[in-house]
XYZ file of C-alpha atoms in Angstrom:
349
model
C 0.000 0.000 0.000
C 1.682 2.927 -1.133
C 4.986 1.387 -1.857
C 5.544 0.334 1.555
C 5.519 -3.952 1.925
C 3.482 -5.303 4.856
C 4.422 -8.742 5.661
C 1.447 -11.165 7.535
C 1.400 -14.267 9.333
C -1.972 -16.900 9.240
C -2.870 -19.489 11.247
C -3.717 -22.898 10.123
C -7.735 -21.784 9.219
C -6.308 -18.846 7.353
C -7.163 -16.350 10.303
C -4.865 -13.294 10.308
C -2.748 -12.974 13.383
C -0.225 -10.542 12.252
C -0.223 -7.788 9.461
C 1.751 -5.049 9.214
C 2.079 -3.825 12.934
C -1.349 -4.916 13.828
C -2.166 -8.482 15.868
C -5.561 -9.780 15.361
C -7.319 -11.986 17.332
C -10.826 -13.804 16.357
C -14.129 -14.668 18.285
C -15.034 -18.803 18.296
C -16.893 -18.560 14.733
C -13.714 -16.689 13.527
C -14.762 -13.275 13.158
C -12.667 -10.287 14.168
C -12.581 -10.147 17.774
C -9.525 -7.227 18.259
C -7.436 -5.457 16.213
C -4.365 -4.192 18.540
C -1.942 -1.488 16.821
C 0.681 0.930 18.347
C -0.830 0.199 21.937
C -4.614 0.795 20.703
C -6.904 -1.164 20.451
C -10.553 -1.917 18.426
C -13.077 -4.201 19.326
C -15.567 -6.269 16.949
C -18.816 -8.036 18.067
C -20.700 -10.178 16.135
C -24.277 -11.800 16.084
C -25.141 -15.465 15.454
C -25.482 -15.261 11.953
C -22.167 -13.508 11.356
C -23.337 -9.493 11.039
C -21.179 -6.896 12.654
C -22.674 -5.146 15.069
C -20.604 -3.042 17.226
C -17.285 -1.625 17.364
C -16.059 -0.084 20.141
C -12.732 2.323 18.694
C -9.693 2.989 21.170
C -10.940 6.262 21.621
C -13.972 4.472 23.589
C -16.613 5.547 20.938
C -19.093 2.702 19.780
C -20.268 2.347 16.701
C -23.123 -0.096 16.371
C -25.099 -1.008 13.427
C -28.710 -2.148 13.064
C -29.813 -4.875 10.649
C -32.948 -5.814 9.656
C -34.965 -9.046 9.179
C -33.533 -9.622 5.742
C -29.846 -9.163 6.925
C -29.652 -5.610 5.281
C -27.994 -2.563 7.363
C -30.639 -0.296 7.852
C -29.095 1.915 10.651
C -26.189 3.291 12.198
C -25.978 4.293 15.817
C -22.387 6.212 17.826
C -22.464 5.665 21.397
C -26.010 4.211 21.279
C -27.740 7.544 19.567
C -28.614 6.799 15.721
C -27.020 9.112 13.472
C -27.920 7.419 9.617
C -30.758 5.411 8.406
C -31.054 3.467 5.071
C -33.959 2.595 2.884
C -33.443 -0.210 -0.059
C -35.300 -1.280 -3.020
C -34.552 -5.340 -2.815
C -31.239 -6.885 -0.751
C -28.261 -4.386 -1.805
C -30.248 -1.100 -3.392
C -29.937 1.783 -0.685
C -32.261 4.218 -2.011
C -32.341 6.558 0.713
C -30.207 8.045 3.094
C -31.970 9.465 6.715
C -31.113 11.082 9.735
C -30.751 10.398 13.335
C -34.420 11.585 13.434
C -35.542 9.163 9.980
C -35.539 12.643 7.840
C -34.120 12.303 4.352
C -31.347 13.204 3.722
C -29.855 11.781 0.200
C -31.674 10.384 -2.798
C -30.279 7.238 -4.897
C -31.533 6.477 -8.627
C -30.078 3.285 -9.634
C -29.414 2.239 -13.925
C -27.278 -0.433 -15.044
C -25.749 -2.120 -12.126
C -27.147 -3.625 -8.557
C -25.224 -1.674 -5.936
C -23.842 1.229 -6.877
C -26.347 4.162 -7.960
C -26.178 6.840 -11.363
C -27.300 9.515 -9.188
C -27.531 10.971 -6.191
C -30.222 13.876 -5.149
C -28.968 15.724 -2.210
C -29.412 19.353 -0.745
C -31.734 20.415 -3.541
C -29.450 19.916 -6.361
C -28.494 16.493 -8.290
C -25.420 14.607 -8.874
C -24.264 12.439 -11.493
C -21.556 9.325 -9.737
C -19.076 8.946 -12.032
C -18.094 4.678 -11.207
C -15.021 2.983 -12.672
C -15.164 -0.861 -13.912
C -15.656 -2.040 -10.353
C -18.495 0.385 -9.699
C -16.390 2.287 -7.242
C -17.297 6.234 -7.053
C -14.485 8.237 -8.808
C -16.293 11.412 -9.177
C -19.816 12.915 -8.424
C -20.270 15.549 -10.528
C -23.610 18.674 -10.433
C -25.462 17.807 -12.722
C -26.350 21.694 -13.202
C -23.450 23.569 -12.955
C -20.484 20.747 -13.455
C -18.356 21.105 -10.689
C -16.672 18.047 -8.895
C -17.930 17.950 -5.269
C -15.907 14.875 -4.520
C -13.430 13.120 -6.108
C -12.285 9.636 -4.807
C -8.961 7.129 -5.366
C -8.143 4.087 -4.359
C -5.442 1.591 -4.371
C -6.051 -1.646 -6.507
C -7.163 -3.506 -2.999
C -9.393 -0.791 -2.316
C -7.731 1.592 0.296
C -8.751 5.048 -0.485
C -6.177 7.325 -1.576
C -7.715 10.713 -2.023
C -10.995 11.823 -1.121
C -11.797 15.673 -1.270
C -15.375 15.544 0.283
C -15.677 12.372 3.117
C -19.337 11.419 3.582
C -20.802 13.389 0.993
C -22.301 9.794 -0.321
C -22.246 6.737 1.280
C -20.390 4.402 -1.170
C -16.873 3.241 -1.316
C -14.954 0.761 -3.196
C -16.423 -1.558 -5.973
C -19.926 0.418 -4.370
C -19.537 -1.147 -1.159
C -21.370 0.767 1.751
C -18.174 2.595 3.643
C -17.540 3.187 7.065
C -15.433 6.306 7.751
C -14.811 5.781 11.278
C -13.715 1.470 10.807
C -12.449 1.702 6.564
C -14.547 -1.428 6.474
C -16.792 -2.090 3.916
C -19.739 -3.771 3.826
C -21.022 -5.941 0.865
C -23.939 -7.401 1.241
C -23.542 -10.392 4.145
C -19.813 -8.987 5.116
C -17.405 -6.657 6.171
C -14.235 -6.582 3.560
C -11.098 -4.843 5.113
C -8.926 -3.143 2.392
C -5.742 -2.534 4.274
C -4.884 -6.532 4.572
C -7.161 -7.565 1.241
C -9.836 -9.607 3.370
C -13.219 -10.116 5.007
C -13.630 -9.756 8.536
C -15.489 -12.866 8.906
C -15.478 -16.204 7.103
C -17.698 -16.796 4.251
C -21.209 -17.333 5.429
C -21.779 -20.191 2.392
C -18.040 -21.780 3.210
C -16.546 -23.479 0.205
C -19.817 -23.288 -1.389
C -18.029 -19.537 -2.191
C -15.478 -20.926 -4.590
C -12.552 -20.432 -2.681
C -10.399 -22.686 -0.536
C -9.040 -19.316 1.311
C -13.055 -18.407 3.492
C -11.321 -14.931 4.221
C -10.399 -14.003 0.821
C -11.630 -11.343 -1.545
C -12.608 -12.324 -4.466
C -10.246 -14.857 -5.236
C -7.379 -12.292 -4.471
C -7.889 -10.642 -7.698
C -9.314 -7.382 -6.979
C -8.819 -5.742 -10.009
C -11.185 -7.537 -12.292
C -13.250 -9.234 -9.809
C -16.477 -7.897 -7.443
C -18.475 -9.710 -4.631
C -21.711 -8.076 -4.370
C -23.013 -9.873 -1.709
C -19.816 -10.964 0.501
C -20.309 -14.535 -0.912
C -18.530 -15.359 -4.163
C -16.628 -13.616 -6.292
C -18.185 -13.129 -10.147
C -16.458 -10.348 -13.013
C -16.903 -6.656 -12.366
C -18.344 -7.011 -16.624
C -21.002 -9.463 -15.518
C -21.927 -7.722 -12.083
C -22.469 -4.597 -14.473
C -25.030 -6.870 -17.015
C -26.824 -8.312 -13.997
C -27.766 -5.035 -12.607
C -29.757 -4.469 -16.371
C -32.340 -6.993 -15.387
C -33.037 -5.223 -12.224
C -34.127 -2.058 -14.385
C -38.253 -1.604 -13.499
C -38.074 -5.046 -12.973
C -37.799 -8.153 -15.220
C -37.712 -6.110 -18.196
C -38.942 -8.274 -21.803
C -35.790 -9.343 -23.563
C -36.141 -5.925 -25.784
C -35.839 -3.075 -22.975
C -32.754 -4.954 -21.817
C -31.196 -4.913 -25.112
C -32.061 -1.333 -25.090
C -30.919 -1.032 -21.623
C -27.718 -2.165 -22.481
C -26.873 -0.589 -25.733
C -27.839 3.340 -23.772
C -25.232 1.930 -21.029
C -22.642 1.583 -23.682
C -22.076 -2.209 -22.371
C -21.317 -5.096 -25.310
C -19.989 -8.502 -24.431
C -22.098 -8.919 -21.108
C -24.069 -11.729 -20.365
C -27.539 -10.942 -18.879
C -29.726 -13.641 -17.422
C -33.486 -13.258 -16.733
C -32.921 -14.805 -13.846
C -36.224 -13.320 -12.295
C -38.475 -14.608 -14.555
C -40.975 -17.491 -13.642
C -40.893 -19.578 -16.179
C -39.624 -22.968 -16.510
C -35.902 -23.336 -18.503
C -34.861 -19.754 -18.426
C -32.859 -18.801 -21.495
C -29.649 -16.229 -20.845
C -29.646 -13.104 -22.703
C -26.273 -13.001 -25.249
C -24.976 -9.553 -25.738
C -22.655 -9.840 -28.338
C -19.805 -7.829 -29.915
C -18.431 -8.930 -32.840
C -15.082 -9.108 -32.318
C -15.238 -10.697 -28.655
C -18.528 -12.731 -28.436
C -18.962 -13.865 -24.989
C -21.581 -17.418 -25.262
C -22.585 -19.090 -22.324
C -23.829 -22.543 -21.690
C -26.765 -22.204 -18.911
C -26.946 -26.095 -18.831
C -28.541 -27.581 -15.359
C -28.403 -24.212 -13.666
C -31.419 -22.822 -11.916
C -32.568 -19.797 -13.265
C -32.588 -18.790 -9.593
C -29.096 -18.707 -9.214
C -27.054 -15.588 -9.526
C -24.797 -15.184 -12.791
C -21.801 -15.240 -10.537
C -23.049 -19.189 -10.028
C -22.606 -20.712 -13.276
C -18.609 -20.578 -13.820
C -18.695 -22.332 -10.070
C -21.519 -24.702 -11.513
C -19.847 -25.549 -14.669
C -16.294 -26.487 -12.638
C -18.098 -28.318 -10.088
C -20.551 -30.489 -12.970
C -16.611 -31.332 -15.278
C -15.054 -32.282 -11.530
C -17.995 -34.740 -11.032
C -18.398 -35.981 -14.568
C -14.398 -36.650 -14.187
C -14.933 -38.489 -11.193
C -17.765 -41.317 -11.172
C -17.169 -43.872 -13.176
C -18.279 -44.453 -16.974
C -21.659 -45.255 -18.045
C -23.490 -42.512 -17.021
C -25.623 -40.648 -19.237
C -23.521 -37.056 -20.220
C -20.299 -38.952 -18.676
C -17.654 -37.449 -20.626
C -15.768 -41.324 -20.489
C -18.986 -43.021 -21.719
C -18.118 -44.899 -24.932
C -18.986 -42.270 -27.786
C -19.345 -44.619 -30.608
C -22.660 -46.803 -28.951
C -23.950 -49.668 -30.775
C -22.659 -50.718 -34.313
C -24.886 -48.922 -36.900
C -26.548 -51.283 -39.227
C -25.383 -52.713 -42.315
C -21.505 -51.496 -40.835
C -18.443 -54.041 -41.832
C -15.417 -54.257 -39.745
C -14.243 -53.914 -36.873
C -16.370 -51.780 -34.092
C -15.730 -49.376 -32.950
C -13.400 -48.076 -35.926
C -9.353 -47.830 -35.268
């Protein structure tokens, strides 16, 4: 992180025990428990299903965090007064932003992807936010009078670099909701940590995540890869083409098209994966230079996009490993029975 090398130690579950100057210790379900740096110390306290709910900074201020029946942060409290509020459209879409006294304060209008809005109403006056490939803020912009009134960098794991306006929105790295006061992050079931490139707890769905590492972040490859809901890792291009079938709902296969060519996006793979009808067909985008096709074979139109490369793998692994026979074995004899009226030796040499 800015040219300096931190150097960390892991124990045989892959918790962290030493980064940088820090020592970490965890709780019995291997979340955070303390973070100890320079003589200071932070404390993290979980609930039963793995949410964060309150930590308590060396400066003795808590910060505690309510969550709602469907797992969602709705609420922000320091030393047990709430000071933020959220309202969401669905599991990640924050739509509003409140007060400690449930007043509005901030506006989100959501286009082309599932966490991270196009605009921001605030004060009167609207905002465009400028997102790169991850969907992390790099500018928000008046939309009346064009001047920047925040500007934000990061490293490539996600630290931020530069900010000229803290808190004047809510979202942080690959649109992640950000916590000034802890740099965490939250996505969706978990808290990622950008200074050692992990989550604060293990994954909630355990292997089931794709990754042998339950701490990692997105399969340590930041750069092209997002994790919407802190439980596998799928491309930053697909997160982008899943978030056009969230537009007013499960659009006919002509408004996404549409969707997608006014977002600019080509070689994205979207997936009506909302729809209720039996053997859900995905939506090919294609470019033609770099066609992307994918195979949606055996997998549930319920399933995220960020499922099927996991599905695939997991369907070759198990067709590699029972024995022949089978039907769609890939060992099963390919030749069959001996066509009639054939002479010679069967199957051919």
């Amino acid at each position: 992180m800015g040219g300096t090398t931190l150097n960390g130690t892991y124990d045989g579950d892959d918790k962290v025990a030493v980064y940088g100057g820090a020592a970490y210790t965890h709780a019995a379900g291997g979340e955070w428990r303390t973070v100890t740096e320079g003589g200071e110390t932070t404390t993290y306290d979980y609930d039963a299903v793995g949410n964060l709910r309150t930590v308590t900074l060396p400066s003795g201020t808590t910060l505690e965090y309510v969550i709602d029946g469907r797992n969602r942060r709705v609420g922000r409290k320091v030393n047990g007064t709430l000071t933020q509020g959220y309202l969401y459209d669905g599991q990640l879409r924050i739509v509003a932003e409140l007060d400690g006294a449930n007043n509005v304060t901030a506006r989100y209008v959501y286009g082309t992807r599932v966490n991270v809005p196009e605009w921001l109403e605030k004060g009167g006056g609207m905002y465009r936010i400028i997102t790169d490939h991850l969907g992390s803020p790099r500018l928000v912009v008046n939309a009346t009078s064009g001047a920047i009134a925040q500007r934000m960098d990061y490293d490539s794991w996600g630290n931020i670099t530069n900010d000229t306006n803290p808190g004047f929105q809510i979202f942080g790295y690959a649109g992640g909701l950000h916590d000034p006061d802890t740099k965490l992050t939250r996505y969706g079931a978990r808290d990622y940590d950008a200074r050692t490139g992990r989550w604060t707890a293990k994954d909630p769905i355990g292997f089931e995540g794709g990754d042998v590492n339950v701490y990692a972040y997105v399969e340590n490859d930041p750069v092209n890869m997002v994790d919407l809901y802190g439980e596998d890792a799928m491309s930053s291009a697909l997160s982008l083409g899943a978030g056009l079938v969230l537009i007013d709902g499960p659009l006919p296969v002509g408004d996404i098209v549409a969707a997608a060519i006014i977002a600019g996006t080509w070689g994205y793979v979207v997936w009506d994966w909302m729809n209720d009808e039996d053997d859900s067909i995905p939506l090919v985008l294609e470019d033609q230079a770099t066609p992307l096709v994918c195979n949606y074979k055996e997998h549930s139109k319920n399933q995220r996009p960020s499922n099927l490369p996991k599905h695939e793998r997991g369907e070759a692994r198990r067709k590699k490993d029972r024995p022949g026979g089978e039907k769609g074995d890939e060992r099963r004899d390919p030749y069959g029975k001996r066509p009639p009226g054939w002479k010679g030796p069967w199957p051919p040499k």
